[in-house]
mmCIF file of C-alpha atoms in Angstrom:
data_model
loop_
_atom_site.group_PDB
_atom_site.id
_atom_site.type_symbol
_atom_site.label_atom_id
_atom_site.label_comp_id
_atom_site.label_asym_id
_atom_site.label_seq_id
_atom_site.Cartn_x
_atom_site.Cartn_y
_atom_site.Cartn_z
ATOM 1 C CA UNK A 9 -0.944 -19.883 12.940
ATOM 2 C CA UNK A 10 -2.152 -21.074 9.769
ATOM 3 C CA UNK A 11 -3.077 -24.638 8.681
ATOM 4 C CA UNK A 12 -1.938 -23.399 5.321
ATOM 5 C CA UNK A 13 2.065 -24.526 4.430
ATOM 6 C CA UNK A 14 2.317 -21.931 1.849
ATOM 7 C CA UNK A 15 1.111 -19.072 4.184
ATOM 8 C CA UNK A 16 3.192 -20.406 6.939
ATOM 9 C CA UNK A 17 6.583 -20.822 4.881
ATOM 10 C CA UNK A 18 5.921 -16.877 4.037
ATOM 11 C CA UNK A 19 4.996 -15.814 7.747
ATOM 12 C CA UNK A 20 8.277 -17.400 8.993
ATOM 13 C CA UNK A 21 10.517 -15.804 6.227
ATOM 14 C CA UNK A 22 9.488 -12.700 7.536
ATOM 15 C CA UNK A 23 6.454 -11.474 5.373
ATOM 16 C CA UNK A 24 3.698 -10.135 6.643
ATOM 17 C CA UNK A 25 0.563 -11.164 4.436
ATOM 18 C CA UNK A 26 -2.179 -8.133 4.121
ATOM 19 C CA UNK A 27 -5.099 -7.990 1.672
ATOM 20 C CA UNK A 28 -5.504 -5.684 -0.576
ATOM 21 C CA UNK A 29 -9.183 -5.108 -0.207
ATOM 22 C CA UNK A 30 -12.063 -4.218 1.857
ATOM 23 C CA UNK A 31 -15.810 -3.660 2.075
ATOM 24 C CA UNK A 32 -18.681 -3.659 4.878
ATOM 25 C CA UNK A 33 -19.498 -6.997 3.408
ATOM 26 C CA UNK A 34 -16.365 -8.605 4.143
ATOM 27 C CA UNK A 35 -15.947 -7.501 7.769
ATOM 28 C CA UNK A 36 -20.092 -7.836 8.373
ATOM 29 C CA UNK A 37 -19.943 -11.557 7.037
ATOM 30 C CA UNK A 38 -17.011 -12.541 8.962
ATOM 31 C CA UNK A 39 -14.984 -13.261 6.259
ATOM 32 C CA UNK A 40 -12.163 -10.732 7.586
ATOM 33 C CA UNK A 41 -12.080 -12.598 10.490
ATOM 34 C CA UNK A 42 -11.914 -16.010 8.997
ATOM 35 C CA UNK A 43 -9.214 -14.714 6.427
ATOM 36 C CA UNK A 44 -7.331 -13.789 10.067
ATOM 37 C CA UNK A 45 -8.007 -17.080 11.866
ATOM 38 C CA UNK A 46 -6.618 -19.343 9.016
ATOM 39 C CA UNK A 47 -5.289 -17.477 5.886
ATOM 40 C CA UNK A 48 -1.812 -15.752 8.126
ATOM 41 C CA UNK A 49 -3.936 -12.188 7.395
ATOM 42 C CA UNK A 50 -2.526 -9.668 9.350
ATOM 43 C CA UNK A 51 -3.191 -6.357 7.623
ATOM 44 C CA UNK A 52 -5.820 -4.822 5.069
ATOM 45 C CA UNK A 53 -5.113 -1.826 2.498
ATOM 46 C CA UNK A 54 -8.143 0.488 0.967
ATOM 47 C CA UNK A 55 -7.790 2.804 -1.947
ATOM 48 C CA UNK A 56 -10.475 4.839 -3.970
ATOM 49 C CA UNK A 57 -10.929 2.005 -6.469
ATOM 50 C CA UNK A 58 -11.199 -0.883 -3.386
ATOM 51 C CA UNK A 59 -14.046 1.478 -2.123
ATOM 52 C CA UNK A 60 -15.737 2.286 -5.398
ATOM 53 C CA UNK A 61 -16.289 -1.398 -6.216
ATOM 54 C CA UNK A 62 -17.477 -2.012 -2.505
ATOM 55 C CA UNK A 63 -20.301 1.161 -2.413
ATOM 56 C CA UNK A 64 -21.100 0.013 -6.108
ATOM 57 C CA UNK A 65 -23.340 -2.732 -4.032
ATOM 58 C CA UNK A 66 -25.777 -0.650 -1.754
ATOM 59 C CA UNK A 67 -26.748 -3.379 0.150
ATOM 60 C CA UNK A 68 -24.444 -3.224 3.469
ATOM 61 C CA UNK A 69 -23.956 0.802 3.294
ATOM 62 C CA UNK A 70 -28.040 1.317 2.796
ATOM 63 C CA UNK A 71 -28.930 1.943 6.326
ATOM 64 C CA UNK A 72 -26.159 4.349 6.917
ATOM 65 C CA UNK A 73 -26.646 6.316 3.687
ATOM 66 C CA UNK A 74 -30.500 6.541 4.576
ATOM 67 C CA UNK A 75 -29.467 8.268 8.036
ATOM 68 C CA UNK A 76 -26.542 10.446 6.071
ATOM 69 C CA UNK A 77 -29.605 11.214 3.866
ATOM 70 C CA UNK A 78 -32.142 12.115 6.507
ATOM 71 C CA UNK A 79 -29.139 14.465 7.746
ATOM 72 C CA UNK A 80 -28.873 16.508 4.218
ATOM 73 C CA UNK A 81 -25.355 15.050 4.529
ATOM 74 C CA UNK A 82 -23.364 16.564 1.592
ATOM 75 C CA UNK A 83 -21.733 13.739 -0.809
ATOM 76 C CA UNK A 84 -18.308 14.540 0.164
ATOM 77 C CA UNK A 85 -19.141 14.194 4.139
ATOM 78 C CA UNK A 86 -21.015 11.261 3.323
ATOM 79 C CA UNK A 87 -18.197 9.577 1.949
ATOM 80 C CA UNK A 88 -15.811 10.742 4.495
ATOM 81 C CA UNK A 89 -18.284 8.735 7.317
ATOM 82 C CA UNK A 90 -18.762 5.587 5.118
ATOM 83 C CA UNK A 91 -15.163 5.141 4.229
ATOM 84 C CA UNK A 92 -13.923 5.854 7.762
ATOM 85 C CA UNK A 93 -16.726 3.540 9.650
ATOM 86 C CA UNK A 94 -15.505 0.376 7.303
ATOM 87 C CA UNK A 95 -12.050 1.675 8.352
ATOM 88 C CA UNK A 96 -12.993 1.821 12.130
ATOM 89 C CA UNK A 97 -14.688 -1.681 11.645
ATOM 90 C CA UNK A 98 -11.999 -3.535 10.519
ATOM 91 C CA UNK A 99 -9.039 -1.987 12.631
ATOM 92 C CA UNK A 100 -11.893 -3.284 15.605
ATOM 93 C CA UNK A 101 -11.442 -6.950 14.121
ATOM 94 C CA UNK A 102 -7.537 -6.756 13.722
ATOM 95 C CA UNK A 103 -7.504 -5.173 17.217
ATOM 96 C CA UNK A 104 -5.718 -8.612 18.450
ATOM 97 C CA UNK A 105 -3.272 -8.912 15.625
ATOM 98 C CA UNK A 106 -2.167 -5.108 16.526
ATOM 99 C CA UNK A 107 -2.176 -6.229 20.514
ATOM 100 C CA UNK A 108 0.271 -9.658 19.810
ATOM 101 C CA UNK A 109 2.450 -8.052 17.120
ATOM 102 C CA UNK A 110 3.175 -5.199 19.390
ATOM 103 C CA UNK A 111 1.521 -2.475 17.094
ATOM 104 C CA UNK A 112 3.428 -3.768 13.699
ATOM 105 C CA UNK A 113 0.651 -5.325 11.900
ATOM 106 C CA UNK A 114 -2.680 -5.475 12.346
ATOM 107 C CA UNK A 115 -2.897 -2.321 10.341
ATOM 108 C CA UNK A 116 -5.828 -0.919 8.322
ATOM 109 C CA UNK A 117 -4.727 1.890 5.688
ATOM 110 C CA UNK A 118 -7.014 4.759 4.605
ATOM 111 C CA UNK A 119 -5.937 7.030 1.673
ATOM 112 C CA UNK A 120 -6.269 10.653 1.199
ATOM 113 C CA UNK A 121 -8.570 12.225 -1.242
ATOM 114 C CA UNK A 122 -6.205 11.674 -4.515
ATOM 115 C CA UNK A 123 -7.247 14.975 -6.012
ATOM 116 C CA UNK A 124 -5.139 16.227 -3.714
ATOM 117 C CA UNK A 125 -1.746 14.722 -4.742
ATOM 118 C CA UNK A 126 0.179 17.658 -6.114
ATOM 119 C CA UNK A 127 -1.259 19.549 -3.012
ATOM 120 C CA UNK A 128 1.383 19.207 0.092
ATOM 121 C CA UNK A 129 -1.309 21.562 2.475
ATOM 122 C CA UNK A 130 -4.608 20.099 1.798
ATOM 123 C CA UNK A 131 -2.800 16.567 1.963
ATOM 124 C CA UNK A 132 -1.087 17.171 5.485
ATOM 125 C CA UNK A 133 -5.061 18.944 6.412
ATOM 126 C CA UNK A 134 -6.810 15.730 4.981
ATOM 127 C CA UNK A 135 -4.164 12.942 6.015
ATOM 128 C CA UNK A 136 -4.805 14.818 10.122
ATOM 129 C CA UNK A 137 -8.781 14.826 9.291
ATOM 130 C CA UNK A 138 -8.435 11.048 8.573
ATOM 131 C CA UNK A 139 -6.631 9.904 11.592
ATOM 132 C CA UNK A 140 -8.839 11.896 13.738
ATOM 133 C CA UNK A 141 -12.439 10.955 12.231
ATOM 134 C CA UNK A 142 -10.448 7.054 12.576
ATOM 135 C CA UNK A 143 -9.254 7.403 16.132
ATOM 136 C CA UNK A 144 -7.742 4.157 15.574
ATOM 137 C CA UNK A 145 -3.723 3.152 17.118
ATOM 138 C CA UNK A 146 -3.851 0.428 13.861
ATOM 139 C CA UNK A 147 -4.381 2.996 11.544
ATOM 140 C CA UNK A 148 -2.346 4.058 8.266
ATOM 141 C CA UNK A 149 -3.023 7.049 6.740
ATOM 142 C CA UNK A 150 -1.993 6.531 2.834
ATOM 143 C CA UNK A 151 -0.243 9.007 1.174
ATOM 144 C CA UNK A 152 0.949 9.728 -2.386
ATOM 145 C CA UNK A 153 5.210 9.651 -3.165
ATOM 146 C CA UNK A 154 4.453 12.380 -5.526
ATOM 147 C CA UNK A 155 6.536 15.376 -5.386
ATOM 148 C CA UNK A 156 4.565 17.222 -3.471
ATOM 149 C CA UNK A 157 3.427 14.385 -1.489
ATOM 150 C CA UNK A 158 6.884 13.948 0.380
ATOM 151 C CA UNK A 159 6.474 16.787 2.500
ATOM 152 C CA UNK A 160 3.109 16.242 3.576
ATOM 153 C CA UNK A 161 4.856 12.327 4.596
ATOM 154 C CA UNK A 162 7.449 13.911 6.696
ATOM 155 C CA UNK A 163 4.776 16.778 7.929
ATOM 156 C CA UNK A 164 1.839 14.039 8.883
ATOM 157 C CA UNK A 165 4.648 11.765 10.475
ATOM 158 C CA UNK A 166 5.996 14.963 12.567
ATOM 159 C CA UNK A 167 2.417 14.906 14.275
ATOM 160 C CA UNK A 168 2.640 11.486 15.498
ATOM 161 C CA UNK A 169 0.475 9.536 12.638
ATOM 162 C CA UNK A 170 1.649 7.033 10.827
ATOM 163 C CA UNK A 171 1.768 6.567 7.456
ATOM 164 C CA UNK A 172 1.348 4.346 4.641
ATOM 165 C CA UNK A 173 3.180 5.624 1.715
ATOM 166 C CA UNK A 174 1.765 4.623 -1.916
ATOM 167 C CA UNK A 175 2.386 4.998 -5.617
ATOM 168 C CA UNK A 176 6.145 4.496 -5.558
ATOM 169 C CA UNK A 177 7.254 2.775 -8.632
ATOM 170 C CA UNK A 178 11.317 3.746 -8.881
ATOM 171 C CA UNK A 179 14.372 2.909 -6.423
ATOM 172 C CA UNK A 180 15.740 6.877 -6.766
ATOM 173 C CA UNK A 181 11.864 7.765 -5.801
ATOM 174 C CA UNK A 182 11.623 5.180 -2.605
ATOM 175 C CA UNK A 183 15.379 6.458 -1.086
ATOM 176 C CA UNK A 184 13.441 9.972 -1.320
ATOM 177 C CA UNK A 185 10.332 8.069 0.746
ATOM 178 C CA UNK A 186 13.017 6.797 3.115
ATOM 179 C CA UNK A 187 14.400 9.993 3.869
ATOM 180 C CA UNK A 188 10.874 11.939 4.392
ATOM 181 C CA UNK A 189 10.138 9.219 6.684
ATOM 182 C CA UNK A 190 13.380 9.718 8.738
ATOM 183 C CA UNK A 191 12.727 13.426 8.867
ATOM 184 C CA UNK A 192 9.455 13.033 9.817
ATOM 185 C CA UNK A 193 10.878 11.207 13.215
ATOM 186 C CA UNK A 194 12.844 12.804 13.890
ATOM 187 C CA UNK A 195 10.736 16.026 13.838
ATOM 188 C CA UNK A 196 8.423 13.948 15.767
ATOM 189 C CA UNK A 197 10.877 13.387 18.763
ATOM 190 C CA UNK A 198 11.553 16.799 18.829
ATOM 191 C CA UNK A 199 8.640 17.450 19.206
ATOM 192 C CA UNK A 200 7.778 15.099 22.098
ATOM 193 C CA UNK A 201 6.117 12.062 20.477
ATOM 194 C CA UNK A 202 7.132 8.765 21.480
ATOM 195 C CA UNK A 203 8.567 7.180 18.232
ATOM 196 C CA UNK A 204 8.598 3.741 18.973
ATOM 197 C CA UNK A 205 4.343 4.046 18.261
ATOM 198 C CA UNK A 206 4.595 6.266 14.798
ATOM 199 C CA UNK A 207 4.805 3.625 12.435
ATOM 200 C CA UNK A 208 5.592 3.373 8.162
ATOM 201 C CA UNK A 209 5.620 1.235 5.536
ATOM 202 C CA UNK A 210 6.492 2.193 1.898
ATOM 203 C CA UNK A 211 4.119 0.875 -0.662
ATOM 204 C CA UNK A 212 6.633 0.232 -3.658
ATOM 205 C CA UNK A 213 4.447 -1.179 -6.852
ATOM 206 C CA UNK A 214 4.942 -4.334 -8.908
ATOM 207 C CA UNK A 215 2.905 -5.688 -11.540
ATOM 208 C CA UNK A 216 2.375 -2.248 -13.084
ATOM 209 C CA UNK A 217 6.300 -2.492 -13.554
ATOM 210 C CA UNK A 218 5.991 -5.469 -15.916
ATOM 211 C CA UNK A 219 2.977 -4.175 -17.836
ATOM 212 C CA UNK A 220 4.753 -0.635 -18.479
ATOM 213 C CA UNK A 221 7.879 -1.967 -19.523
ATOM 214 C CA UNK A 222 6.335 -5.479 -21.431
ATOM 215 C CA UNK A 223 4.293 -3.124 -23.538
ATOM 216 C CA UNK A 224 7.704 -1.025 -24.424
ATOM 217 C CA UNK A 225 9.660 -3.964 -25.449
ATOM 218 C CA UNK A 226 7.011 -5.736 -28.029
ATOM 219 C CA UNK A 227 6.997 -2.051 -29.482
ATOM 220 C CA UNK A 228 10.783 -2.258 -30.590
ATOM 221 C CA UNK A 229 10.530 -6.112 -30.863
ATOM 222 C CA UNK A 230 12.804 -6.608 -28.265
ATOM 223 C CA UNK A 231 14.497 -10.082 -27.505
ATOM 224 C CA UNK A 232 12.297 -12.793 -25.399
ATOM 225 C CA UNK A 233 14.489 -12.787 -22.832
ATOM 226 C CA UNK A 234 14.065 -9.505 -21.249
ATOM 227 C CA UNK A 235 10.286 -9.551 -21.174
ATOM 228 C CA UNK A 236 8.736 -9.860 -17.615
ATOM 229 C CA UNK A 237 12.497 -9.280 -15.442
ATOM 230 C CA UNK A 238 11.801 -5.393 -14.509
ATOM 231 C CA UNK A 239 9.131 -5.313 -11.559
ATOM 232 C CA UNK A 240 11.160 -8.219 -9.161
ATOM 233 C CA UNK A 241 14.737 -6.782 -10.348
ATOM 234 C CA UNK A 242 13.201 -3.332 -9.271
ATOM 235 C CA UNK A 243 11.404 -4.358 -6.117
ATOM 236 C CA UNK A 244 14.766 -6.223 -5.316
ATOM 237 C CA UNK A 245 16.627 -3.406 -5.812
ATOM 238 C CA UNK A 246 14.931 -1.296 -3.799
ATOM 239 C CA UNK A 247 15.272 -3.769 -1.159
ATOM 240 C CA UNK A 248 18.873 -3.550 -1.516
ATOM 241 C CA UNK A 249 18.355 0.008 -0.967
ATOM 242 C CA UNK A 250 16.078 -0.155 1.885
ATOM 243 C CA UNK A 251 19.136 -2.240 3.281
ATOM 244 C CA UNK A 252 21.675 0.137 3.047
ATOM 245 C CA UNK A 253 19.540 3.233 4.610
ATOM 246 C CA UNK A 254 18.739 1.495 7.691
ATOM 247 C CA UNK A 255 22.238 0.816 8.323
ATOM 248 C CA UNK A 256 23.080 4.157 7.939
ATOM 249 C CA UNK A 257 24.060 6.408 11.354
ATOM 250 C CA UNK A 258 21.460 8.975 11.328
ATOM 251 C CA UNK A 259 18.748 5.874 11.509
ATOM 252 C CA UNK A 260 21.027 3.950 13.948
ATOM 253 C CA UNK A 261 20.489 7.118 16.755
ATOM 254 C CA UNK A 262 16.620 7.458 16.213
ATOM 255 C CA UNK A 263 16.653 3.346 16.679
ATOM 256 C CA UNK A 264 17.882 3.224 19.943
ATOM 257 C CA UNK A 265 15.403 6.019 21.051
ATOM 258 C CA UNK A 266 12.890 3.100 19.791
ATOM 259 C CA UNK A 267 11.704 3.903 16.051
ATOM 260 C CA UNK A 268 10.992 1.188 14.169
ATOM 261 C CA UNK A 269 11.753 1.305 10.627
ATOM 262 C CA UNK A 270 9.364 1.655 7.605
ATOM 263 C CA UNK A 271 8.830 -1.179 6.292
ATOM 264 C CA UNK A 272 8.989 -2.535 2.315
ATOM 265 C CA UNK A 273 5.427 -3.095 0.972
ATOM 266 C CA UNK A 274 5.086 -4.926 -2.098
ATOM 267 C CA UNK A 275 1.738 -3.706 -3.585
ATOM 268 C CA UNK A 276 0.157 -4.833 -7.003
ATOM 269 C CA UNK A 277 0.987 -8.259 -6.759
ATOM 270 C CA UNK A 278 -1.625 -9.491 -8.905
ATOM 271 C CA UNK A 279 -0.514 -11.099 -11.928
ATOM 272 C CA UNK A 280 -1.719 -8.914 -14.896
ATOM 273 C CA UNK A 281 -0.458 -10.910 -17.650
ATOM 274 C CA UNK A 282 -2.084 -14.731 -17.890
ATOM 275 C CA UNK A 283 1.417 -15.747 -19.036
ATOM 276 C CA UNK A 284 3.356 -15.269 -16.132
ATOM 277 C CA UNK A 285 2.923 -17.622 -12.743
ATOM 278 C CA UNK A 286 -0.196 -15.624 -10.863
ATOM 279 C CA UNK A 287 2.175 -16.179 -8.026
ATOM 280 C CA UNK A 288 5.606 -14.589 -8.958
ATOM 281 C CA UNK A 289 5.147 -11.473 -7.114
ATOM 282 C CA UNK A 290 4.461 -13.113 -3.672
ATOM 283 C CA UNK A 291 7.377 -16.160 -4.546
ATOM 284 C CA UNK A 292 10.059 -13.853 -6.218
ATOM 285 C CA UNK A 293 9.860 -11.228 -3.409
ATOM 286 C CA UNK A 294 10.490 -12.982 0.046
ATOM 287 C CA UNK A 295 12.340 -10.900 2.081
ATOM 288 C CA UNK A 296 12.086 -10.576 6.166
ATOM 289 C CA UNK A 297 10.711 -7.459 7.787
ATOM 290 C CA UNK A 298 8.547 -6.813 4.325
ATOM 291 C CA UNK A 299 4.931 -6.836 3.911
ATOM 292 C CA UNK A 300 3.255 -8.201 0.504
ATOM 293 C CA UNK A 301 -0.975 -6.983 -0.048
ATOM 294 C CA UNK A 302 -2.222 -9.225 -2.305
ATOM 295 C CA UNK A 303 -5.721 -8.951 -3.871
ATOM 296 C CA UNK A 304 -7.910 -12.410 -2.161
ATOM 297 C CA UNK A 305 -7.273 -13.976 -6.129
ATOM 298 C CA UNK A 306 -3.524 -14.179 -5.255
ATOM 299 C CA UNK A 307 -3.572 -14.918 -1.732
ATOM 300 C CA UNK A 308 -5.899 -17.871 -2.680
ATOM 301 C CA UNK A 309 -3.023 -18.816 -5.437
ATOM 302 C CA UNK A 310 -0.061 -18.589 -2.853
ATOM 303 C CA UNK A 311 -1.874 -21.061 -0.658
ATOM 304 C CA UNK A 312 -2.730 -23.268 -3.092
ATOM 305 C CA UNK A 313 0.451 -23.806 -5.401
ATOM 306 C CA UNK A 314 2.878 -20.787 -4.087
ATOM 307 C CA UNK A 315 6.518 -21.720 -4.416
ATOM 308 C CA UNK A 316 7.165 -20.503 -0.989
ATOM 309 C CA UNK A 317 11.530 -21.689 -0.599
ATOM 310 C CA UNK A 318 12.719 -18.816 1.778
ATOM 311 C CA UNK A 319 14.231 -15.502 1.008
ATOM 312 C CA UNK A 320 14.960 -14.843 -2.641
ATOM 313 C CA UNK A 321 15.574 -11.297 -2.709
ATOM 314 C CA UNK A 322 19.195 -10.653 -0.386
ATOM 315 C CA UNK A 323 22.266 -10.860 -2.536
ATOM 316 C CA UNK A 324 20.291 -10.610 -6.136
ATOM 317 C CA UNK A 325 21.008 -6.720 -6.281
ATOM 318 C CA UNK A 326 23.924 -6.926 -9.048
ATOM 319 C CA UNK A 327 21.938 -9.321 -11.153
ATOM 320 C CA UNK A 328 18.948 -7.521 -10.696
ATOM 321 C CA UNK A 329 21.166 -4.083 -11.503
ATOM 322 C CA UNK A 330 22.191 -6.609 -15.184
ATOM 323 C CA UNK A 331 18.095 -6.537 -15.847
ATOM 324 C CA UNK A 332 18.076 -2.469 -16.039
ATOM 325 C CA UNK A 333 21.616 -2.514 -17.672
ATOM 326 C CA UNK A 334 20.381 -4.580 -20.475
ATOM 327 C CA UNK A 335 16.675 -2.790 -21.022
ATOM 328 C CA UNK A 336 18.496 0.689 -20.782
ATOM 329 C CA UNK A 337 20.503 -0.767 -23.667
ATOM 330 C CA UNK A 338 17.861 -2.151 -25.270
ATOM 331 C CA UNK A 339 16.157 1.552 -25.806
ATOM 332 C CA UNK A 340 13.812 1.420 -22.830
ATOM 333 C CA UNK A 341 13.724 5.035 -21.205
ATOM 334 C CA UNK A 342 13.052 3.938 -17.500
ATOM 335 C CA UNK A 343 12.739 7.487 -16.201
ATOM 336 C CA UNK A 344 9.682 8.238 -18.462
ATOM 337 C CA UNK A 345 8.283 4.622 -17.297
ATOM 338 C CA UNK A 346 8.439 5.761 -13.793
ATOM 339 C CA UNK A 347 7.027 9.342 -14.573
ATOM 340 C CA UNK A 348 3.408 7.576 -16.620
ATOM 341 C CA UNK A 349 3.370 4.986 -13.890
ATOM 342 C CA UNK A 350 3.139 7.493 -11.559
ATOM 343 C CA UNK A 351 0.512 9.755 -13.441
ATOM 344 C CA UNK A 352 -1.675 6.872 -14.498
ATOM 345 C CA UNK A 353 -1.391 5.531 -10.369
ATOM 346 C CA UNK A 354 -2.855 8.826 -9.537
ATOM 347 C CA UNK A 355 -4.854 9.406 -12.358
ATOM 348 C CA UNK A 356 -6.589 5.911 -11.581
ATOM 349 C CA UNK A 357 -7.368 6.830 -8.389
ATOM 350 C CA UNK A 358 -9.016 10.442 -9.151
ATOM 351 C CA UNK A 359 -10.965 8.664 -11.456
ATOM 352 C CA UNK A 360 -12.066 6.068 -8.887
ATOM 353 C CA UNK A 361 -12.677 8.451 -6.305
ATOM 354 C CA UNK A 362 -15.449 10.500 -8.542
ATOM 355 C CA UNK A 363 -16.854 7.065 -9.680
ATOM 356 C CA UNK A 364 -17.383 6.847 -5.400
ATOM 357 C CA UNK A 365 -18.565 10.404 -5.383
ATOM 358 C CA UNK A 366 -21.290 9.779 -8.147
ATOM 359 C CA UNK A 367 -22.199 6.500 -7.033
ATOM 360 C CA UNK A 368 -22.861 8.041 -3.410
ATOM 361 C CA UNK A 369 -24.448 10.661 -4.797
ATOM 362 C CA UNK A 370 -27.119 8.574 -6.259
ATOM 363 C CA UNK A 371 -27.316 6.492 -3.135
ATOM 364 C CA UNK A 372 -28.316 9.607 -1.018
ATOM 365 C CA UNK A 373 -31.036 10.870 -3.734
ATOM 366 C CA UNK A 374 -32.532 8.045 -3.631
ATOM 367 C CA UNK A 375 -32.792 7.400 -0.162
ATOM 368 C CA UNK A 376 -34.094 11.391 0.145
#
């Protein structure tokens, strides 16, 4: 329990509050911890650029590099050992969230190697790799809702690891997330996993929403009033969706042989444009049985000024369906956002990864 109103109010409605960041400083200063004892924190999320900026400081990875070093460790290994020992470390200081939420939070997610996102075999190879090198129960492995990545969900998920699902950005793309993720358990039960501990949550994107479509409308000088309406009428829409699926039979009979469903993540919540309340994508999207992973800027924000008044997503879906009616009318092609959002999410990422690769390269040279 929090002594934080805010942080409470969101807990109660149902939201589980993660971070969207990680680094051996945080866990090896206690800051994780505190962040758990009296910020609500019940979950972490890591992707290529989280761990770029975090191995950019050598300072808490220096010892382990040296011995990677001393081992002629090649870059890639040594990258795969420092990424998965921060992830082993901080599922070890959640391992009491995981225990008293009965395995639903407490959750650390590790991605797979984003050059690999229009590759369904060496993601389903990698996303196995990473759960085993973890050998953590409060693990996530992340992968991409590319094309080729839904597959390699419902493959990974058919093994009995869960899965964090990222770079979703459009409601048709997340039902296509919700149904790899039913396949996937349902291959698992047939193939003798117990269910009830493979779990899912479906990273759907925010901000990036805004800043896509924001950009489209000052370059056809659209009215005032549609600018900054498209990421919470999307995210709410998809909500509506998520709704609708897991009332739907086929979910109903893997339910009551335990699975528990995948849960909406709201991810990019940071406030990219100084305009807008830095708090709208934690206040706008309350919802229960959702998770929001807010970079430590926002979560700071929430708990200091968040307008925190229960749910305010359930029963906005035809309103929020009015926003998309009135950009589609207003010339904005919302299939081509989705398809650059997508590209630039992954594109982002390769480009963060070989930032990690370079600046772990350097580390080990000059340790040698």
């Amino acid at each position: 329990m929090s002594g934080n109103s805010n942080l409470q109010a969101l807990t109660d409605a149902g939201v589980a509050i993660w971070l969207d960041d990680l680094s051996r400083q945080r866990i090896n200063s206690g800051n994780l911890a505190e962040l758990i004892a009296n910020h609500n924190l019940v979950g972490v999320t890591s992707n290529p650029t989280i761990f770029a900026g975090a191995m950019s400081d050598a300072r808490d990875y220096q010892e382990q590099i040296s011995e990677l070093a001393a081992r002629g460790a090649s870059v890639d290994q040594a990258v795969r050992e420092l990424t998965t020992k921060d992830i082993r470390d901080a599922a070890d200081v959640f391992r009491e969230v995981h225990r008293a939420t009965d395995g639903e939070d407490g959750r650390i997610s590790i991605e797979v190697d984003p050059r690999l996102a229009h590759d369904t075999e060496g993601t389903v190879s990698e996303a196995l790799e990473l759960a085993k090198a973890v050998d953590r129960p409060n693990m996530f492995v992340k992968i991409p809702a590319t094309v080729e990545g839904l597959p390699a969900i419902t493959r990974t998920l058919a093994e009995g690891v869960s899965v964090n699902v990222t770079l979703i950005f459009s409601v048709q793309r997340y039902r296509e997330v919700m149904e790899a993720f039913i396949s996937g358990l349902e291959r698992a039960r047939d193939n003798g996993h117990d269910i009830s501990q493979i779990l899912s949550v479906a990273s759907f994107f925010v901000s990036r929403v805004d800043s896509e479509i924001d950009k489209r409308l000052k370059a056809i000088d659209a009215p005032e009033h549609l600018y900054g309406k498209a990421a919470i009428a999307n995210a709410r829409l998809a909500y509506a969706a998520y709704e609708e699926v897991f009332a739907g039979q086929r979910w109903q009979s893997l339910e009551r042989a335990g699975a528990r469903r995948q849960r909406p993540l709201w991810a990019s919540t940071g406030v990219k444009n100084p305009e807008y309340s830095d708090t709208r994508y934690v206040d706008e999207l309350v919802a229960p049985h959702t998770v929001n992973t807010m970079p430590e800027s926002t979560l700071y924000a929430v708990a200091d000024h968040g307008n925190i008044v229960g749910d305010t997503v359930r029963g906005t879906a035809a309103a929020s369906q009015e926003v998309f009616d009135s950009l589609s009318a207003a010339g904005i092609d919302l299939d081509d956002v989705y398809t650059v959002l997508e590209r630039e999410g992954v594109e982002k990422f390769e480009k963060s990864w070989n930032e990690l690769l370079q600046t772990v390269s350097q580390q080990l040279e000059q340790a040698r």
